[in-house]
XYZ file of C-alpha atoms in Angstrom:
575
model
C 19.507 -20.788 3.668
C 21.566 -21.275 0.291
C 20.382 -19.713 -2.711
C 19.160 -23.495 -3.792
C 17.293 -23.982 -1.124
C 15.597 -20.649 -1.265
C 15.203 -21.740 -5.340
C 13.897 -24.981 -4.254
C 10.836 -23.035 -1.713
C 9.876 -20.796 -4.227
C 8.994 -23.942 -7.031
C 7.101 -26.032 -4.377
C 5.018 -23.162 -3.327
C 4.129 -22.422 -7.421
C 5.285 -18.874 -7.222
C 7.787 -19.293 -10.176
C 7.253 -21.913 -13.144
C 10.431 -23.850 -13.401
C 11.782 -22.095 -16.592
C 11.811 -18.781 -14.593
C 13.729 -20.928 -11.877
C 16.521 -22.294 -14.019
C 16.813 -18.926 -15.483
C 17.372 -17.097 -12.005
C 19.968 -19.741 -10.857
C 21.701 -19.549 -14.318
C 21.936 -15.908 -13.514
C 23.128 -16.213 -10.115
C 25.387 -18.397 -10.981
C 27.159 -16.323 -13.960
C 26.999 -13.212 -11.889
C 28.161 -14.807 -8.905
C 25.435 -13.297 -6.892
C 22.428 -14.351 -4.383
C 19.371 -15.766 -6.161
C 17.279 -13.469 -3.768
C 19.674 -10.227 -5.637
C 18.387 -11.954 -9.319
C 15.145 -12.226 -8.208
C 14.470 -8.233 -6.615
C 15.628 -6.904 -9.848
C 13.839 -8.675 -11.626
C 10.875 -8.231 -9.719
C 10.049 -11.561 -10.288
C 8.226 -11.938 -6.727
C 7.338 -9.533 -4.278
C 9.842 -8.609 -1.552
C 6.931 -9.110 1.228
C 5.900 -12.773 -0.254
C 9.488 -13.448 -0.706
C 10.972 -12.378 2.840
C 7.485 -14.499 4.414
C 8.491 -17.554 2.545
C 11.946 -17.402 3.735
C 9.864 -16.386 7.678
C 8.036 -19.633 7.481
C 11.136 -21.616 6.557
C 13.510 -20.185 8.829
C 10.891 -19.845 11.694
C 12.068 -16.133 12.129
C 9.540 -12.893 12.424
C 9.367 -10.932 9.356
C 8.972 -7.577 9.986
C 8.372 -4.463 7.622
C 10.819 -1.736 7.755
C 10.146 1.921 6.709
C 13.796 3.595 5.913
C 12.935 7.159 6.667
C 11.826 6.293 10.098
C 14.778 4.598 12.142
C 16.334 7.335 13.994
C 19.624 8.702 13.221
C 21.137 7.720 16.629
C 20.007 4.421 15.987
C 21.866 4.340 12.305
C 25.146 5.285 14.228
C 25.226 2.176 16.553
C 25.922 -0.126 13.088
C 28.335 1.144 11.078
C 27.518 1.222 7.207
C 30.115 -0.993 6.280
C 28.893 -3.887 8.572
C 25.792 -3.096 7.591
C 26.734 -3.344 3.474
C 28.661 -6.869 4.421
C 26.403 -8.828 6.421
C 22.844 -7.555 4.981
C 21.834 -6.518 8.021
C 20.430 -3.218 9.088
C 19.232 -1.394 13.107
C 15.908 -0.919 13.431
C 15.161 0.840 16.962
C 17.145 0.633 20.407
C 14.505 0.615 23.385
C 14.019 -0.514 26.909
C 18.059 -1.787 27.056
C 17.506 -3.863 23.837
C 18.941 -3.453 20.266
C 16.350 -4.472 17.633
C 17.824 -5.589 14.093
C 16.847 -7.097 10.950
C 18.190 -9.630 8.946
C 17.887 -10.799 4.940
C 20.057 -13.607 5.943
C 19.188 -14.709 9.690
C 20.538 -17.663 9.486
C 24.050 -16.665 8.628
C 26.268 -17.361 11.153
C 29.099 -14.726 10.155
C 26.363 -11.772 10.164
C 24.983 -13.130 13.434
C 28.133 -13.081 15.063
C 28.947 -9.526 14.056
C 25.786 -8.156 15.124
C 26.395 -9.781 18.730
C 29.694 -8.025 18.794
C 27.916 -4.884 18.453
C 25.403 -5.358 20.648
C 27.388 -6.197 22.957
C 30.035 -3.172 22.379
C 27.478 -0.945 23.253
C 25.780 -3.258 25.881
C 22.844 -4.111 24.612
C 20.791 -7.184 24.278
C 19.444 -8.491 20.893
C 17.007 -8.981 19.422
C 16.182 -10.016 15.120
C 13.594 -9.492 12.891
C 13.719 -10.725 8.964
C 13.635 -8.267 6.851
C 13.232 -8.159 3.272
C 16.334 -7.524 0.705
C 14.403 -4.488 -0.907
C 14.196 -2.724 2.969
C 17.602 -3.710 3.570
C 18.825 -1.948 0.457
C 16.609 1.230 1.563
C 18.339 1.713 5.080
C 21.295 1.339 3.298
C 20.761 4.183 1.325
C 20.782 6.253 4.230
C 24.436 5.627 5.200
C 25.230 7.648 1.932
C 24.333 11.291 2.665
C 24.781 13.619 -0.774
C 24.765 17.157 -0.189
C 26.890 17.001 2.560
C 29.771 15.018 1.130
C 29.507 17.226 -1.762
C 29.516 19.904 0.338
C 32.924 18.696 1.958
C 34.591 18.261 -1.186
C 33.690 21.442 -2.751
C 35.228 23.033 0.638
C 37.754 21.037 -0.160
C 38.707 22.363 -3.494
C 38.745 26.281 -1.778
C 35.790 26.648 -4.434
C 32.652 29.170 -3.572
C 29.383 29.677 -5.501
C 28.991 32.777 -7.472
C 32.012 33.180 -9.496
C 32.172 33.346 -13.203
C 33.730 30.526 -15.388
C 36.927 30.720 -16.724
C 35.993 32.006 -20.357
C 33.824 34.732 -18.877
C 36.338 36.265 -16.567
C 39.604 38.656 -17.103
C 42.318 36.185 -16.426
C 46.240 37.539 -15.224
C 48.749 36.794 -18.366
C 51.096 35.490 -15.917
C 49.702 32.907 -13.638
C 52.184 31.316 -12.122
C 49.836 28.780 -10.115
C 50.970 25.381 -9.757
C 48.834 22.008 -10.348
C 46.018 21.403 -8.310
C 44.828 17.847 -6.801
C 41.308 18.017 -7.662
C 40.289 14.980 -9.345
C 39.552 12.801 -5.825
C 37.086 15.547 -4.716
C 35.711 15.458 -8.114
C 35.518 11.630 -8.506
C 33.991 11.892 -5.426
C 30.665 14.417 -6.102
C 30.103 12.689 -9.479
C 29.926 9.523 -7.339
C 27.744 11.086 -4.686
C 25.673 12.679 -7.611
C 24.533 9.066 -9.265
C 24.093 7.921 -5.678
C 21.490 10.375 -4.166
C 19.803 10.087 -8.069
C 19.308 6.037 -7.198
C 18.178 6.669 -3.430
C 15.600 9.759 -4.584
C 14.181 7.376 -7.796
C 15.411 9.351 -10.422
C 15.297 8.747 -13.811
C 17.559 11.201 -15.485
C 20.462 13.748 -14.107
C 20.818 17.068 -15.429
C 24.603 18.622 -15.098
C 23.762 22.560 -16.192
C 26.204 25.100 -16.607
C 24.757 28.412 -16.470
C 26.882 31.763 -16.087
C 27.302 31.830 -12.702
C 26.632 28.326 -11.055
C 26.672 24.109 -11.826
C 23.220 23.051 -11.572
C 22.113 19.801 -10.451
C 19.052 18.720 -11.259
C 16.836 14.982 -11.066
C 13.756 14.178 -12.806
C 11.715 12.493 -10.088
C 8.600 11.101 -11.430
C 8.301 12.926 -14.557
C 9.356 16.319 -13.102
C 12.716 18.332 -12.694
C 13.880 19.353 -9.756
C 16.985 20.982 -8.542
C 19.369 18.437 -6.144
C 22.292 20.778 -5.863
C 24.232 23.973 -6.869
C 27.745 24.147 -7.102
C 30.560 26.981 -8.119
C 30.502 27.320 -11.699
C 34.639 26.157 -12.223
C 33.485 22.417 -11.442
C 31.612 22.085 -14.491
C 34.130 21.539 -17.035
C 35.388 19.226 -14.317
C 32.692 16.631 -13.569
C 31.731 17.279 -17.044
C 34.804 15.433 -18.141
C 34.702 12.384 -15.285
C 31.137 11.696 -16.904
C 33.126 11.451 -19.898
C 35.376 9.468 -19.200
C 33.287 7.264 -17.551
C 31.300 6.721 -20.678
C 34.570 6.528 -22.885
C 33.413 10.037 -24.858
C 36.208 12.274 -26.496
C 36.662 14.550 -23.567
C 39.026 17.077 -25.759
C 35.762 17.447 -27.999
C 32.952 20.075 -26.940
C 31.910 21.772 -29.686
C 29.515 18.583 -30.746
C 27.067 16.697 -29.256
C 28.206 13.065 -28.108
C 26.282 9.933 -26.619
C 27.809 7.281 -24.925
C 27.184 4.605 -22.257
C 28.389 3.048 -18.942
C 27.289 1.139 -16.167
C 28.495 0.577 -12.705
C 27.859 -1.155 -9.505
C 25.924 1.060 -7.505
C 24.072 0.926 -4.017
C 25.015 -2.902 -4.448
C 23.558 -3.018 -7.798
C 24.437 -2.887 -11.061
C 23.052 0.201 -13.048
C 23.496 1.038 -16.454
C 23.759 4.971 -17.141
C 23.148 6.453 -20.861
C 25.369 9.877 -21.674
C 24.505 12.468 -24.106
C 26.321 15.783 -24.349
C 25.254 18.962 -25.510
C 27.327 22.069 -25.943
C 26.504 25.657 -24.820
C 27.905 28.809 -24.330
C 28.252 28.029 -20.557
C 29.969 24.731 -21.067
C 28.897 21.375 -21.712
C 25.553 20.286 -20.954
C 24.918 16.233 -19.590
C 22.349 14.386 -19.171
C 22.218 11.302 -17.876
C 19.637 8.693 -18.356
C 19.118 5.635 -15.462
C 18.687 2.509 -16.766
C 18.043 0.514 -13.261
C 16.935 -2.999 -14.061
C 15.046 -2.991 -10.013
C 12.880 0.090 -11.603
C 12.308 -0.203 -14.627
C 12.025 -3.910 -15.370
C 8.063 -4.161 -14.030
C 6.410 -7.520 -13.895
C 3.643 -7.703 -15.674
C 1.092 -7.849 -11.516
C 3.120 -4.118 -11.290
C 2.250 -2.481 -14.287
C -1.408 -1.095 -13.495
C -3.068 -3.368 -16.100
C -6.171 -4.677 -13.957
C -9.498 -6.171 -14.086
C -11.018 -6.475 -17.900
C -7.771 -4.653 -19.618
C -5.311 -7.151 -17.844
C -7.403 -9.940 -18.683
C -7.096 -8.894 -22.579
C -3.378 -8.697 -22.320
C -3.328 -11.652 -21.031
C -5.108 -13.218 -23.765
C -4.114 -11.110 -26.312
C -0.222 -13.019 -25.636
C -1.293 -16.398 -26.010
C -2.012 -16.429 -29.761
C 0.764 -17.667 -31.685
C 1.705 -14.955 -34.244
C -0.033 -11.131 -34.273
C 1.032 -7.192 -33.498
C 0.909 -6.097 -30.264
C 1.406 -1.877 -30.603
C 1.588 0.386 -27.516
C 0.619 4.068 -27.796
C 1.605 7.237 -26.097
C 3.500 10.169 -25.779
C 7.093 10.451 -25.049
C 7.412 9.415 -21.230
C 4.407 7.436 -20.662
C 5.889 4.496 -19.927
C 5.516 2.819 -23.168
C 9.005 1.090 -23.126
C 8.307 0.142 -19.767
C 5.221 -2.181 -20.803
C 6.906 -3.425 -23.482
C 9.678 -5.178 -21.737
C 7.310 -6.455 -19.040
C 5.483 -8.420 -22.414
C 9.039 -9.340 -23.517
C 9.860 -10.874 -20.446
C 5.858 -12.221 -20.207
C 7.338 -13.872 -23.184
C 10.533 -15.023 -22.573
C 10.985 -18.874 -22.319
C 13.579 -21.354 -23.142
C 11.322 -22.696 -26.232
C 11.169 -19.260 -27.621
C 13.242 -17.281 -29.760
C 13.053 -13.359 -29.113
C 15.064 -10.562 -31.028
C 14.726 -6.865 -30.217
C 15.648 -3.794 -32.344
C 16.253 -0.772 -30.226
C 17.235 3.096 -30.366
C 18.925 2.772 -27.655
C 18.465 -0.970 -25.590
C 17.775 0.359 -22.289
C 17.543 -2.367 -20.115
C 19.299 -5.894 -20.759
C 17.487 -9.103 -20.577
C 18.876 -12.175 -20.259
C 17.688 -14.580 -23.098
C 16.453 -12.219 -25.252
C 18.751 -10.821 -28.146
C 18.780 -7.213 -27.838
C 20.109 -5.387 -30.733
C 20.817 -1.384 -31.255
C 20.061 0.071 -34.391
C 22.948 2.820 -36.160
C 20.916 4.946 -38.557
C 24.258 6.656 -39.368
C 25.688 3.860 -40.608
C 22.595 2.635 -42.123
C 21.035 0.218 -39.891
C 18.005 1.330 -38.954
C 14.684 -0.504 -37.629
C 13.823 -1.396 -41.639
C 17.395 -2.511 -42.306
C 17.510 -4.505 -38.983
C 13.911 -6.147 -39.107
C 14.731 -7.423 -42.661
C 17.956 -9.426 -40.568
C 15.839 -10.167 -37.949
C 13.553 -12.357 -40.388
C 17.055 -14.530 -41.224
C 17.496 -15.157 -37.237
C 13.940 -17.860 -37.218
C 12.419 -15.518 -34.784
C 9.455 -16.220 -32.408
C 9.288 -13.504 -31.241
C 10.115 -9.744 -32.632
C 10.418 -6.121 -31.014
C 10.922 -3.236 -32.752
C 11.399 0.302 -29.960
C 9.061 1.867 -32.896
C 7.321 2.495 -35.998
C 8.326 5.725 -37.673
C 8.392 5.536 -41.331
C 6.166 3.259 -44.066
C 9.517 1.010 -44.409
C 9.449 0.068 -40.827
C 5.338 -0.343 -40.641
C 5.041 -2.790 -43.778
C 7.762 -5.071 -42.716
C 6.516 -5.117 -39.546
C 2.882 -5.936 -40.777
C 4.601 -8.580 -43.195
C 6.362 -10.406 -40.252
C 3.236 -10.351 -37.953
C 1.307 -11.763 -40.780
C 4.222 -14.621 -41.470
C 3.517 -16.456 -38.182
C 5.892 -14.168 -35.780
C 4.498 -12.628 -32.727
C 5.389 -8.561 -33.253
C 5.699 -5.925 -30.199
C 6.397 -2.346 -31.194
C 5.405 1.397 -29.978
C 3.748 3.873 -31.789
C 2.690 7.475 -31.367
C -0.677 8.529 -30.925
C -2.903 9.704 -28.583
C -5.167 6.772 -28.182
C -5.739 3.174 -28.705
C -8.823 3.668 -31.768
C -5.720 6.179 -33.282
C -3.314 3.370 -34.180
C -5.049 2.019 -37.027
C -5.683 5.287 -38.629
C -2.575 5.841 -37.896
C -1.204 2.945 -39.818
C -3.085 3.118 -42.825
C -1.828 6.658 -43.197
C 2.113 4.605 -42.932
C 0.631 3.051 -46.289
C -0.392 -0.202 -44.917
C -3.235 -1.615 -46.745
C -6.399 -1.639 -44.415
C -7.228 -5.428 -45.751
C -3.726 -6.485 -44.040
C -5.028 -4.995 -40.415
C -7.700 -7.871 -39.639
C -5.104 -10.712 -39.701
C -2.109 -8.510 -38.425
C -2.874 -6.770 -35.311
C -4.043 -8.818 -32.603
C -4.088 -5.843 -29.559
C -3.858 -2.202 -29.310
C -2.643 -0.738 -25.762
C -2.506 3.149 -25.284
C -1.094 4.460 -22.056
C -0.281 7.537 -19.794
C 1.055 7.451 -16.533
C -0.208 9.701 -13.351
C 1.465 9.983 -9.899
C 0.454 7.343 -7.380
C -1.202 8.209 -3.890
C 1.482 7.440 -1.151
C 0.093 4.632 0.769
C 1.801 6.150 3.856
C -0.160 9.258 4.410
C -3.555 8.289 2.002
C -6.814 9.829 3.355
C -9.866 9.920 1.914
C -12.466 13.118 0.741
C -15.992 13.599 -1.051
C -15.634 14.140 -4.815
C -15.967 17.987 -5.515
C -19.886 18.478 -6.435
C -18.729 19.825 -10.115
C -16.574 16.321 -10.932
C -19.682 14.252 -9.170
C -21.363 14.490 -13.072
C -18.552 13.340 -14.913
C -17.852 9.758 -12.699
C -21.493 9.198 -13.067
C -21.422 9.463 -16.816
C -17.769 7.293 -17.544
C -18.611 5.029 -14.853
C -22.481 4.538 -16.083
C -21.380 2.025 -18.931
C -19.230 -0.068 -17.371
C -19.954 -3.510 -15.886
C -17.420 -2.562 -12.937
C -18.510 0.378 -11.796
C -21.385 -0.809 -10.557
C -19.351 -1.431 -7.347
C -18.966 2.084 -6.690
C -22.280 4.037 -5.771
C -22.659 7.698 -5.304
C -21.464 9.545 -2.705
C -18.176 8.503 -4.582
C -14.881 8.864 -2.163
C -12.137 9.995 -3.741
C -8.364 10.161 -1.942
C -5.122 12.583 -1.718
C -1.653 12.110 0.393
C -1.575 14.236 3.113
C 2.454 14.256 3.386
C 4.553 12.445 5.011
C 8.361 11.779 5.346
C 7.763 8.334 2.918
C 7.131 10.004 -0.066
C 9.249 13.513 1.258
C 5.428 15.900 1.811
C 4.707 14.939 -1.143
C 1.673 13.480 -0.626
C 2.797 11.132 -3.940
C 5.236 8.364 -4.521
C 6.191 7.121 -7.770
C 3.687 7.015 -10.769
C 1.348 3.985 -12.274
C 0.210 3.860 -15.739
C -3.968 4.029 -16.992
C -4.761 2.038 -20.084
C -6.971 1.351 -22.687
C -6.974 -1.748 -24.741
C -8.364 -2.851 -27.671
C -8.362 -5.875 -29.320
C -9.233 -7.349 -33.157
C -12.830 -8.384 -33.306
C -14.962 -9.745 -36.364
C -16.905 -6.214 -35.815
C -13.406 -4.459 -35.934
C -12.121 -6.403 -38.696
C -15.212 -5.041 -40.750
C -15.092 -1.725 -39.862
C -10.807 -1.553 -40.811
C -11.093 -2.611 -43.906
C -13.904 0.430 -45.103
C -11.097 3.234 -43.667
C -12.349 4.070 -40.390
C -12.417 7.209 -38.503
C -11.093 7.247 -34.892
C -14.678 8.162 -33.672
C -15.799 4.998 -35.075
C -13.122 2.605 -34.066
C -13.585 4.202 -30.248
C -17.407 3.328 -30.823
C -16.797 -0.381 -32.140
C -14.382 -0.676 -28.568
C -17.409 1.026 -26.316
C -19.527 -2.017 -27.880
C -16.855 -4.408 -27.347
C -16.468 -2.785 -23.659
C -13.110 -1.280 -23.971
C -12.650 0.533 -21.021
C -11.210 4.364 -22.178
C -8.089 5.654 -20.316
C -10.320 8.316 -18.479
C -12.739 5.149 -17.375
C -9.368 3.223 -15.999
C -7.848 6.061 -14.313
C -11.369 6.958 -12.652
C -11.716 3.491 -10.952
C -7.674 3.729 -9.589
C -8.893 7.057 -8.253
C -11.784 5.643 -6.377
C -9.698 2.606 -5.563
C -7.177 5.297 -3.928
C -4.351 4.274 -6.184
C -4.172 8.065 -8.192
C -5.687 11.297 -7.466
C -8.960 11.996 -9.516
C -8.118 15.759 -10.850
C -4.680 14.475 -12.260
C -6.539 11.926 -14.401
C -9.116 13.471 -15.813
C -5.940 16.432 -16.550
C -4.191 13.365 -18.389
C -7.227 12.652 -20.219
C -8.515 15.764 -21.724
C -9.563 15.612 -25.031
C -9.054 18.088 -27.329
């Protein structure tokens, strides 16, 4: 099936509108890649509904694959580089028969090579579909880390527990010759952004400390340690991240940022460098920016029920602000882009202003703003206004400047999306006013008002369901007493927790999902704003409006199973 004809599925079934369409196969084209590849990183469609559209076309099973549980043995009889060529991965070998799956069934270069193999090791054959997403997972398990970082450490004669070079009494006359490290080293920094992709990571910690390279990933929203090495590597990887991001690399004595991307697990990843000396060495920290994880549609974000509805039609009016709340890593930036690309149409004109641009969109004019050179968010939204935008983001708010120009746009017929700091929705006008924007501008200016926080979502795998605790029982009565949907769950309540499973690695969680609150301008609102309203009083115009609080949004995903209970009522403290 040709990426056309796939194209030419997807519009007759209504999954895409035909914008979307011409804007994947413009992609594909440019790129020179598979309109299935454009369409999983974009998350445009499902992988499932996806790989059962292509089932019913190409009359071929789909089956579901789970990465962590083909056996090893079974890995071995396909080697990874047939597997990387043909998109095909082994699923299980039973009863005399070899069991594969396909993204491409119908290509007659990957069938052959999977009949030579089956045949090598006398088998018989049988195929599955399988979705591009799964394929991408098994493949990920052809790349072991720690033990290929392992081998090239042993490779360099290197051991843990030694002291860096500035630490330790060194012989005057050293008479050692030049040593071929840089493969070895070329090679664990490669490893390194490799196992960071496969475990979901979003940054990558490189630590010296005074007697050992630490490793270490942030894996949904916490650190934890991937690898220790001997101590005389860090100036060395230190300085291939460098180079890789084009830094100075004969300059350590002051912090530098940079940025590079690369082609990675087949897909192209963009990775954001900042460098930070200590007395140990360099410090590094790299920031994923993976377009397949963090560009959410707007069905994956965790806006449901009443909130997504208010999105929705919060997007549809022609000119208006749109501010997101939150603390640093709740997934603000995240939301944002899904509305950008909610957005994003041929008709339209959309500019950004970001510190940094994270992810790149195609069709939307992404610009970074310099402060040290004097272009900051102000600076930049006053050239935005000379580019006849449609549409405007601006990362965020932070100064009076930035706030009235944006208020000034929104109110000039220009749709504005921007973040802004505060702990709840009802704290972003309050917030504003104290930027120095006149409370008669708010009516006509902000259209919605969406604060966020994300908790860790209950692995499907290993879910299993509990009573609530007797002392929590109280509280779900009381949040879910006003609300118009919680009339669908009646005491006893059932709450849920991951038991542990190899899926999300005993866990018991796997990835995160945001809980929201949004409010929206209404003639009761618009009152209230203009006499300098107190948060308490803004939250009590939304309860009348039935805004549904964080804590309300998070308790119905806990009794849904989505997110465990005690982490969202831990989120949603007050106080």
């Amino acid at each position: 099936m040709t990426s056309e004809q796939l194209l030419q599925a997807i519009q007759d079934k209504g999954l895409l509108v035909p914008e979307q369409i011409g804007k994947v196969r413009r992609e594909a084209l440019l790129r020179d890649k598979p309109a299935e590849s454009i369409l999983h990183e974009q998350n445009l469609i499902p992988d499932s509904q996806l790989s059962e559209l292509k089932s019913e076309l190409l009359h071929v099973p789909y089956a579901k694959v789970s990465a962590d549980q083909i056996e090893a043995k079974v890995l071995e009889l396909v080697p990874e580089e047939t597997v990387r060529a043909y998109g095909v991965l082994p699923m299980y070998a039973k009863d005399g028969m070899l069991v594969v799956g396909m993204v491409n069934p119908d290509d007659t270069k990957a069938q052959e090579a999977i009949k030579f193999i089956a045949h090598q090791v006398n088998l018989n054959l049988g195929v599955f579909l399988v979705s591009y997403g799964d394929w991408q997972a098994v493949l990920r398990r052809y790349s072991p880390y720690r033990s290929e970082v392992q081998e090239a450490v042993r490779n360099m004669g290197l051991k843990l527990g030694s002291r860096p070079e500035s630490l330790r009494t060194v012989e005057l006359e050293d008479n050692k010759g030049g040593r071929s490290e840089d493969a070895p080293v070329i090679r664990i920094v490669a490893n390194t952004l490799r196992e960071a992709l496969q475990t979901r990571a979003s940054d990558i910690h490189i630590e010296p400390q005074e007697h050992q390279l630490r490793i270490r990933f942030r894996v949904d929203g916490d650190l934890k340690e991937a690898s220790v090495m001997p101590v005389e590597l860090a100036s060395l990887i230190v300085t291939r991240v460098k180079i890789l991001a084009s830094l100075k690399t004969d300059e350590t004595r002051v912090p530098q940022d940079g940025r590079f991307r690369s082609k990675v697990l087949d897909r192209e990843v963009d990775f954001r460098v900042a460098t930070f000396p200590t007395p140990f060495g360099e410090k590094v920290v790299l920031r994923i920016l993976d377009p397949s994880a963090g560009l959410a549609s707007m069905d994956n974000l965790g806006l449901t029920g009443q909130n997504q509805a208010t999105v929705a039609t919060g997007l549809q009016k022609p000119f208006g602000m749109i501010l997101v709340s939150g603390p640093t890593g709740s997934g603000k930036s995240t939301t944002l882009y899904a509305l950008l690309q909610s957005l994003n149409n041929e008709s339209v004109n959309i500019v950004s202003l970001e510190d940094p641009v994270e992810y790149f969109i195609s069709g939307i004019n992404q610009s970074q703003v310099r402060p040290e050179i004097g272009y900051d968010f102000a600076s930049g939204l006053r050239q935005i206004l000379r580019q006849d935008p449609d549409v405007i983001m601006v990362g965020e708010i932070r100064d009076t400047e930035t706030a009235g120009l944006a208020v000034n746009a929104a109110l000039t017929g220009h749709i504005v999306l921007s973040t802004l700091h505060t702990n709840n929705a009802a704290g972003v006008i309050p917030r504003l006013i104290d930027m120095k924007v006149e409370p008669y501008l708010l009516p006509s200016a902000l259209n919605l008002m969406v604060a966020q926080r994300l908790v860790s979502r209950i692995c499907e795998n290993c879910r299993a369901s509990a009573p609530v605790p007797a002392a929590l029982e109280p509280i779900l009565t009381q949040e879910l007493a006003s609300l118009p949907e919680g009339s669908r769950f009646v005491p006893p309540y059932q709450i849920y927790h991951g038991a542990g499973c190899s899926k999300c690695k005993n866990k018991g969680t796997l990835g995160r999902v945001a809980i929201y609150e949004v409010l929206h301008m209404t003639p009761g609102l618009q009152a209230l704003v203009i006499a300098h309203p107190t948060i308490p009083q803004i939250q009590a115009e939304g309860k009348a409006q039935g805004m549904l609080s964080m804590r309300q949004d998070g308790i119905m995903k806990a009794l849904q199973g989505q997110v465990l209970l005690e982490e969202v009522l831990k989120e949603t403290e007050e106080g």
